[in-house]
Short mmCIF file of C-alpha atoms in Angstrom, two decimals:
data_model
loop_
_atom_site.label_atom_id
_atom_site.label_comp_id
_atom_site.label_asym_id
_atom_site.label_seq_id
_atom_site.Cartn_x
_atom_site.Cartn_y
_atom_site.Cartn_z
CA MET A 55 -11.80 -26.85 15.54
CA ASP A 56 -11.05 -23.24 15.02
CA PHE A 57 -8.39 -23.27 17.61
CA ILE A 58 -6.63 -26.21 16.06
CA TYR A 59 -6.84 -24.43 12.62
CA LEU A 60 -5.32 -21.31 14.17
CA LEU A 61 -2.47 -23.36 15.66
CA GLN A 62 -1.81 -24.82 12.32
CA THR A 63 -1.73 -21.52 10.54
CA LEU A 64 0.87 -20.24 13.19
CA VAL A 65 3.27 -22.94 12.09
CA PRO A 66 5.29 -21.65 9.16
CA SER A 67 4.29 -23.54 6.04
CA SER A 68 6.52 -24.53 3.21
CA SER A 69 4.56 -22.21 0.89
CA SER A 70 4.93 -19.22 3.14
CA VAL A 71 8.73 -19.90 3.53
CA ALA A 72 9.01 -20.17 -0.20
CA ILE A 73 7.16 -16.72 -0.62
CA LEU A 74 9.32 -15.13 1.94
CA PHE A 75 12.58 -16.49 0.50
CA SER A 76 11.57 -15.37 -3.10
CA TYR A 77 10.73 -11.97 -1.74
CA PHE A 78 14.15 -11.50 -0.05
CA LEU A 79 15.99 -12.99 -3.09
CA TYR A 80 14.36 -10.45 -5.39
CA LEU A 81 15.21 -7.60 -2.94
CA ALA A 82 18.89 -8.84 -2.71
CA ILE A 83 19.29 -8.96 -6.52
CA ALA A 84 17.46 -5.56 -6.97
CA VAL A 85 19.59 -3.65 -4.35
CA SER A 86 22.76 -4.86 -6.13
CA LEU A 87 21.80 -4.68 -9.80
CA ILE A 88 19.17 -1.99 -10.28
CA PRO A 89 20.80 1.36 -10.96
CA GLY A 90 20.19 3.96 -8.37
CA LYS A 91 21.52 7.16 -6.82
CA ILE A 92 24.55 6.47 -4.55
CA VAL A 93 24.10 8.52 -1.33
CA PRO A 94 26.79 9.08 1.24
CA GLY A 95 25.75 8.23 4.66
CA ALA A 96 26.54 10.05 7.92
CA LEU A 97 30.14 10.59 9.03
CA LEU A 98 30.91 7.89 11.52
CA SER A 99 33.03 8.43 14.63
CA ASP A 100 36.18 6.85 12.99
CA GLY A 101 35.89 9.16 9.95
CA SER A 102 34.44 6.51 7.61
CA ARG A 103 31.15 6.91 5.72
CA LEU A 104 28.91 4.19 4.30
CA HIS A 105 27.33 4.65 0.80
CA TYR A 106 23.77 3.54 0.02
CA ARG A 107 22.21 2.66 -3.35
CA CYS A 108 18.76 4.39 -3.34
CA ASN A 109 16.95 2.41 -5.92
CA GLY A 110 13.95 1.40 -3.65
CA LEU A 111 11.27 3.16 -5.68
CA VAL A 112 12.33 1.45 -9.03
CA SER A 113 12.75 -1.88 -7.20
CA LEU A 114 9.27 -1.58 -5.83
CA LEU A 115 7.56 -0.54 -9.05
CA LEU A 116 9.40 -3.32 -10.88
CA LEU A 117 8.28 -5.84 -8.33
CA ILE A 118 4.69 -4.66 -8.60
CA ALA A 119 4.88 -4.92 -12.38
CA LEU A 120 6.32 -8.51 -12.26
CA LEU A 121 3.65 -9.54 -9.80
CA GLY A 122 0.99 -7.97 -11.95
CA PHE A 123 2.22 -9.89 -14.95
CA GLY A 124 2.17 -13.05 -12.86
CA VAL A 125 -1.40 -12.51 -11.92
CA SER A 126 -2.40 -11.68 -15.60
CA ILE A 127 -1.16 -15.01 -16.81
CA LYS A 128 -2.67 -16.82 -13.68
CA LEU A 129 0.75 -17.75 -12.37
CA ILE A 130 -0.02 -16.44 -8.95
CA SER A 131 -3.15 -15.27 -7.10
CA PRO A 132 -3.49 -11.58 -6.33
CA THR A 133 -4.83 -12.54 -2.82
CA VAL A 134 -2.06 -15.00 -1.93
CA VAL A 135 -0.28 -12.72 0.57
CA ALA A 136 -3.59 -11.88 2.33
CA ASP A 137 -4.76 -15.51 2.16
CA LYS A 138 -1.53 -16.65 3.77
CA GLY A 139 -1.27 -13.61 6.11
CA VAL A 140 -0.93 -15.55 9.44
CA GLU A 141 1.49 -18.18 7.98
CA LEU A 142 3.63 -15.34 6.56
CA LEU A 143 3.54 -13.58 9.97
CA SER A 144 4.78 -16.60 11.81
CA SER A 145 7.41 -17.40 9.10
CA THR A 146 8.78 -13.80 9.26
CA PHE A 147 8.77 -13.89 13.03
CA VAL A 148 10.85 -17.10 13.07
CA PHE A 149 13.10 -15.56 10.45
CA SER A 150 13.59 -12.44 12.64
CA LEU A 151 14.55 -14.60 15.54
CA LEU A 152 17.07 -16.52 13.54
CA VAL A 153 18.60 -13.37 11.97
CA SER A 154 18.89 -11.57 15.41
CA SER A 155 20.60 -14.71 16.95
CA VAL A 156 23.06 -14.85 13.96
CA LEU A 157 23.80 -11.08 14.31
CA TYR A 158 24.42 -11.61 18.00
CA ILE A 159 26.86 -14.52 17.47
CA VAL A 160 28.62 -12.79 14.63
CA GLY A 161 28.90 -9.53 16.58
CA GLN A 162 30.32 -11.40 19.62
CA LYS A 163 33.06 -12.81 17.58
CA SER A 164 33.92 -9.67 15.65
CA GLN A 165 37.25 -8.15 16.20
CA ASP A 166 36.80 -5.21 13.77
CA HIS A 167 37.65 -1.84 15.18
CA GLY A 168 35.73 0.26 12.67
CA SER A 169 32.65 2.10 13.71
CA SER A 170 30.30 0.02 11.52
CA LEU A 171 31.39 -3.37 12.75
CA LYS A 172 32.95 -2.62 16.16
CA PRO A 173 31.23 -4.88 18.71
CA HIS A 174 29.48 -3.12 21.58
CA VAL A 175 29.01 -5.81 24.26
CA THR A 176 27.52 -5.08 27.60
CA GLY A 177 27.62 -8.74 28.87
CA ASN A 178 23.91 -8.65 29.26
CA PHE A 179 22.61 -11.26 26.78
CA ILE A 180 19.07 -9.88 26.47
CA HIS A 181 20.28 -6.26 26.06
CA ASP A 182 22.83 -7.19 23.33
CA TRP A 183 20.49 -9.47 21.51
CA TRP A 184 17.61 -6.98 21.67
CA TYR A 185 19.61 -3.73 20.80
CA GLY A 186 22.16 -5.29 18.71
CA ILE A 187 26.06 -5.47 18.92
CA GLN A 188 27.19 -3.89 15.53
CA LEU A 189 26.07 -0.66 14.05
CA ASN A 190 26.04 -1.54 10.39
CA PRO A 191 26.47 -5.28 9.79
CA GLN A 192 26.62 -6.35 6.20
CA PHE A 193 26.08 -9.56 4.18
CA MET A 194 27.66 -9.97 0.77
CA GLY A 195 28.19 -6.21 0.61
CA VAL A 196 24.52 -5.39 1.44
CA ASP A 197 23.81 -3.22 4.44
CA LEU A 198 21.22 -5.26 6.39
CA LYS A 199 19.81 -2.29 8.37
CA PHE A 200 18.87 -0.51 5.13
CA PHE A 201 17.80 -3.67 3.49
CA PHE A 202 15.39 -4.70 6.31
CA VAL A 203 13.65 -1.42 6.59
CA ARG A 204 13.22 -1.46 2.79
CA ALA A 205 11.71 -5.04 2.99
CA GLY A 206 9.21 -4.00 5.65
CA MET A 207 8.02 -0.89 3.80
CA MET A 208 7.59 -2.72 0.58
CA GLY A 209 5.94 -5.67 2.43
CA TRP A 210 3.43 -3.36 3.87
CA LEU A 211 2.38 -2.12 0.40
CA LEU A 212 2.25 -5.68 -1.08
CA LEU A 213 0.08 -6.84 1.95
CA ASN A 214 -2.26 -3.89 1.39
CA LEU A 215 -2.59 -4.60 -2.31
CA SER A 216 -3.30 -8.23 -1.62
CA ILE A 217 -6.06 -7.15 0.91
CA LEU A 218 -7.39 -4.70 -1.65
CA ALA A 219 -7.68 -7.60 -4.19
CA ARG A 220 -9.47 -9.71 -1.67
CA SER A 221 -11.88 -6.85 -1.02
CA PHE A 222 -12.55 -6.48 -4.74
CA GLN A 223 -13.10 -10.31 -5.12
CA ASP A 224 -15.50 -10.37 -2.25
CA ASP A 225 -17.41 -7.45 -3.68
CA ASN A 226 -17.16 -5.37 -0.59
CA MET A 227 -15.07 -2.46 -1.78
CA SER A 228 -15.89 0.63 0.29
CA GLN A 229 -14.90 4.30 0.36
CA SER A 230 -13.12 3.61 3.60
CA MET A 231 -11.05 0.85 2.00
CA VAL A 232 -10.18 3.10 -0.93
CA LEU A 233 -9.12 5.97 1.42
CA TYR A 234 -6.98 3.74 3.64
CA GLN A 235 -5.30 2.13 0.65
CA LEU A 236 -4.75 5.54 -1.01
CA PHE A 237 -3.22 7.20 2.00
CA ALA A 238 -0.98 4.21 2.81
CA ALA A 239 0.08 3.78 -0.71
CA LEU A 240 1.02 7.56 -1.10
CA TYR A 241 2.94 7.40 2.14
CA ILE A 242 4.96 4.29 1.11
CA LEU A 243 5.70 5.59 -2.44
CA ASP A 244 6.74 8.98 -0.88
CA TYR A 245 9.07 7.07 1.43
CA PHE A 246 10.80 5.53 -1.47
CA PHE A 247 10.89 8.59 -3.47
CA TYR A 248 12.78 10.32 -0.67
CA GLU A 249 14.61 7.20 0.33
CA GLU A 250 17.92 9.01 0.56
CA TYR A 251 16.52 11.00 3.54
CA MET A 252 16.39 7.66 5.44
CA THR A 253 20.20 7.67 5.52
CA SER A 254 20.17 10.61 7.92
CA THR A 255 17.56 9.09 10.42
CA TRP A 256 18.49 8.00 13.88
CA ASP A 257 17.79 4.31 13.13
CA ILE A 258 20.37 4.29 10.39
CA ILE A 259 23.08 6.39 11.96
CA ALA A 260 22.93 5.51 15.57
CA GLU A 261 20.93 2.29 16.40
CA ARG A 262 22.70 -0.93 16.39
CA LEU A 263 21.01 -3.86 14.49
CA GLY A 264 19.46 -6.32 16.88
CA PHE A 265 16.09 -8.03 17.32
CA MET A 266 14.45 -4.64 18.07
CA LEU A 267 15.00 -3.20 14.60
CA VAL A 268 14.82 -6.57 12.67
CA PHE A 269 11.47 -7.54 14.20
CA GLY A 270 10.24 -3.95 13.91
CA ASP A 271 11.16 -3.69 10.18
CA LEU A 272 10.24 -7.16 9.04
CA VAL A 273 7.25 -8.05 11.22
CA TRP A 274 5.84 -5.03 12.85
CA ILE A 275 5.70 -2.66 10.01
CA PRO A 276 3.96 -4.79 7.48
CA PHE A 277 1.68 -6.88 9.77
CA THR A 278 0.50 -4.26 12.30
CA PHE A 279 0.49 -1.16 10.02
CA SER A 280 -2.10 -3.07 7.75
CA ILE A 281 -4.55 -3.87 10.62
CA GLN A 282 -6.91 -1.16 9.17
CA GLY A 283 -7.21 -3.05 5.88
CA TRP A 284 -7.87 -6.31 7.65
CA TRP A 285 -10.58 -4.72 9.70
CA LEU A 286 -12.30 -3.09 6.82
CA LEU A 287 -12.53 -6.45 5.08
CA ARG A 288 -14.93 -7.63 7.83
CA ASN A 289 -16.59 -4.30 8.71
CA ASP A 290 -18.75 -1.89 6.66
CA VAL A 291 -18.19 1.78 7.42
CA GLU A 292 -20.16 4.56 5.92
CA LEU A 293 -18.33 7.95 5.79
CA THR A 294 -20.09 11.25 5.42
CA LYS A 295 -18.63 13.75 2.92
CA ALA A 296 -17.54 15.98 5.93
CA GLY A 297 -15.76 12.93 7.39
CA ILE A 298 -13.97 12.23 4.07
CA ILE A 299 -12.86 15.82 3.72
CA ALA A 300 -11.71 16.04 7.37
CA ASN A 301 -9.76 12.70 6.82
CA CYS A 302 -8.04 14.10 3.79
CA LEU A 303 -7.06 17.24 5.59
CA VAL A 304 -5.54 15.29 8.52
CA PHE A 305 -3.47 13.34 6.01
CA LEU A 306 -2.34 16.36 4.06
CA ILE A 307 -1.39 18.44 7.16
CA GLY A 308 0.39 15.30 8.53
CA TYR A 309 2.26 14.80 5.33
CA ARG A 310 3.32 18.45 5.07
CA VAL A 311 4.82 18.53 8.59
CA PHE A 312 6.32 15.11 8.46
CA ARG A 313 7.95 15.43 5.01
CA GLY A 314 8.84 19.02 5.61
CA ALA A 315 10.64 18.50 8.86
CA ASN A 316 12.51 15.50 7.60
CA LYS A 317 13.50 17.41 4.46
CA GLN A 318 14.74 20.34 6.41
CA LYS A 319 16.89 18.23 8.57
CA HIS A 320 18.29 16.23 5.69
CA VAL A 321 19.14 19.36 3.72
CA PHE A 322 20.65 21.09 6.82
CA LYS A 323 22.96 18.07 7.33
CA LYS A 324 24.12 18.23 3.73
CA ASN A 325 24.30 22.00 3.50
CA PRO A 326 24.12 23.92 6.86
CA LYS A 327 23.82 27.33 5.03
CA ALA A 328 20.78 26.31 2.92
CA HIS A 329 17.86 28.70 3.44
CA ILE A 330 14.79 27.40 5.33
CA TRP A 331 11.43 29.01 4.66
CA GLY A 332 13.20 31.63 2.63
CA LYS A 333 15.52 32.63 5.42
CA PRO A 334 19.07 31.72 6.55
CA PRO A 335 18.85 28.98 9.19
CA LYS A 336 19.21 29.79 12.83
CA VAL A 337 21.81 27.29 14.14
CA ILE A 338 22.57 26.86 17.82
CA GLY A 339 26.20 26.18 18.77
CA GLY A 340 27.03 25.58 15.17
CA LYS A 341 25.20 22.16 15.38
CA LEU A 342 21.50 22.33 16.15
CA LEU A 343 18.94 23.63 13.65
CA ALA A 344 16.37 25.99 15.28
CA SER A 345 14.63 27.22 12.11
CA GLY A 346 11.61 25.97 10.20
CA TYR A 347 9.83 23.13 11.79
CA TRP A 348 12.71 22.62 14.08
CA GLY A 349 12.16 26.02 15.63
CA VAL A 350 8.58 25.14 16.24
CA ALA A 351 9.12 21.90 18.23
CA ARG A 352 12.20 19.75 18.84
CA HIS A 353 10.53 16.73 17.38
CA CYS A 354 7.95 18.26 14.93
CA ASN A 355 8.49 15.32 12.54
CA TYR A 356 6.90 13.03 15.21
CA LEU A 357 3.72 15.23 15.19
CA GLY A 358 3.56 14.85 11.36
CA ASP A 359 4.04 11.02 11.77
CA LEU A 360 1.15 10.83 14.43
CA LEU A 361 -1.25 12.69 12.17
CA LEU A 362 -0.40 10.39 9.25
CA ALA A 363 -1.01 7.43 11.39
CA LEU A 364 -4.35 8.82 12.51
CA SER A 365 -5.43 9.43 8.93
CA PHE A 366 -4.85 5.73 8.12
CA SER A 367 -7.30 4.77 10.88
CA LEU A 368 -10.02 7.40 10.56
CA PRO A 369 -11.53 5.74 7.44
CA CYS A 370 -12.54 2.94 9.88
CA GLY A 371 -14.76 5.19 11.84
CA ILE A 372 -15.12 5.21 15.64
CA SER A 373 -17.00 2.03 16.34
CA SER A 374 -13.87 0.11 17.34
CA VAL A 375 -10.51 0.83 18.91
CA VAL A 376 -8.95 -2.02 16.89
CA PRO A 377 -8.13 0.08 13.79
CA TYR A 378 -6.48 2.63 16.00
CA PHE A 379 -3.84 0.23 17.19
CA TYR A 380 -1.29 1.75 14.94
CA PRO A 381 -1.64 5.46 15.96
CA LEU A 382 -2.00 4.52 19.64
CA TYR A 383 1.11 2.34 19.46
CA LEU A 384 2.97 5.08 17.57
CA LEU A 385 2.06 7.64 20.16
CA ILE A 386 3.51 5.44 22.95
CA LEU A 387 6.60 4.62 20.87
CA LEU A 388 7.41 8.28 19.89
CA ILE A 389 6.94 9.58 23.38
CA TRP A 390 9.38 6.88 24.57
CA ARG A 391 11.69 7.68 21.69
CA GLU A 392 11.40 11.36 22.33
CA ARG A 393 12.47 10.76 25.91
CA ARG A 394 15.31 8.64 24.69
CA ASP A 395 16.46 11.19 22.13
CA GLU A 396 16.39 13.99 24.62
CA ALA A 397 18.64 12.17 27.03
CA ARG A 398 21.11 11.18 24.23
CA CYS A 399 21.21 14.80 22.87
CA ALA A 400 21.62 16.23 26.31
CA GLU A 401 24.64 13.91 26.87
CA LYS A 402 26.05 14.55 23.43
CA TYR A 403 25.51 18.31 22.98
CA LYS A 404 25.51 19.33 26.66
CA GLU A 405 25.19 23.12 27.09
CA VAL A 406 24.27 23.48 23.39
CA TRP A 407 21.25 21.27 23.93
CA ALA A 408 20.28 23.17 27.05
CA GLU A 409 20.31 26.41 24.98
CA TYR A 410 18.29 24.84 22.22
CA CYS A 411 15.62 23.71 24.66
CA LYS A 412 15.25 27.28 25.93
CA ILE A 413 14.83 28.55 22.41
CA VAL A 414 12.53 25.70 21.37
CA PRO A 415 10.63 24.73 24.61
CA TRP A 416 7.96 22.48 22.97
CA ARG A 417 8.91 18.78 22.50
CA ILE A 418 6.26 17.49 19.91
CA LEU A 419 3.14 19.45 19.94
CA PRO A 420 3.53 23.33 19.94
CA TYR A 421 2.05 25.07 23.00
CA ALA A 422 0.97 21.86 24.39
CA TYR A 423 3.85 19.31 25.02
#
């Protein structure tokens, strides 16, 4: 009976499709109409440059306010997202498959020669469908890559808030749940506060849009990054004061490294002469920053990201490996991505990269790796 019920929940329901459609419709309207800072993207190989409207924080807060109003007048349930979690997961997965297939077909037919829409076809269907064909495909003037990552990050917070409401309704609110929710919310809000920094990340400037990014943004981020919340709904964890303090320190250190490194990189790309840690930046070959966090390790931002991921799971204690899925997955992903980044940078910068590696020998963790 439970197996049949599970199969039924895996099939996208009309209500889950309606929720997903309403969510995307709101985001599409918000990205087009809500005022926001217009940020120039990276200079592309053909000399063109995309511009992004960074209004994510206002869009998110407005959406939460609208949903809160809907809950107050009993128009919607605060736990609807959590209650339909599996249905929404399956609906979003199917949507990701459809979008990736459309992107593949449109990319194959494109005859555009600009950097954003020029097709990169290898002839291998799996490769082209997975990694994508076009760099910056758009729909009705909306950059889909920027749109999807925004949808995933907002979806993560909405799912968490619905889990929090379920915990409150079930009268099993715990310190662990509060800590996880607090850390995740601060991380997501910080992401949107510094949303313009996203325009200089590797995913935006170099990765083509295919199933890997679509699925990663829309399915993986909200539904796997919230595993700790789901786990805490069904498991009681008692934290000591020392454990709570240690958890907070891991979060704060991780945040300082993660945000500091990304901010330094973003500022350097905008103004290569801007001081870092109170000193003029050390630049290798006129291209690579070797000051601040980037003089400590070549991918110090990954270390910060890993510490943050760990801080999301530590409130769950150590009785199960399940809540640690996110940091463990992220560790594997970032090591793989670091190797991929190293190969690309070595090919792109050649002897300049070799010189940088001599000056900054550590990859992610200083004095260890």
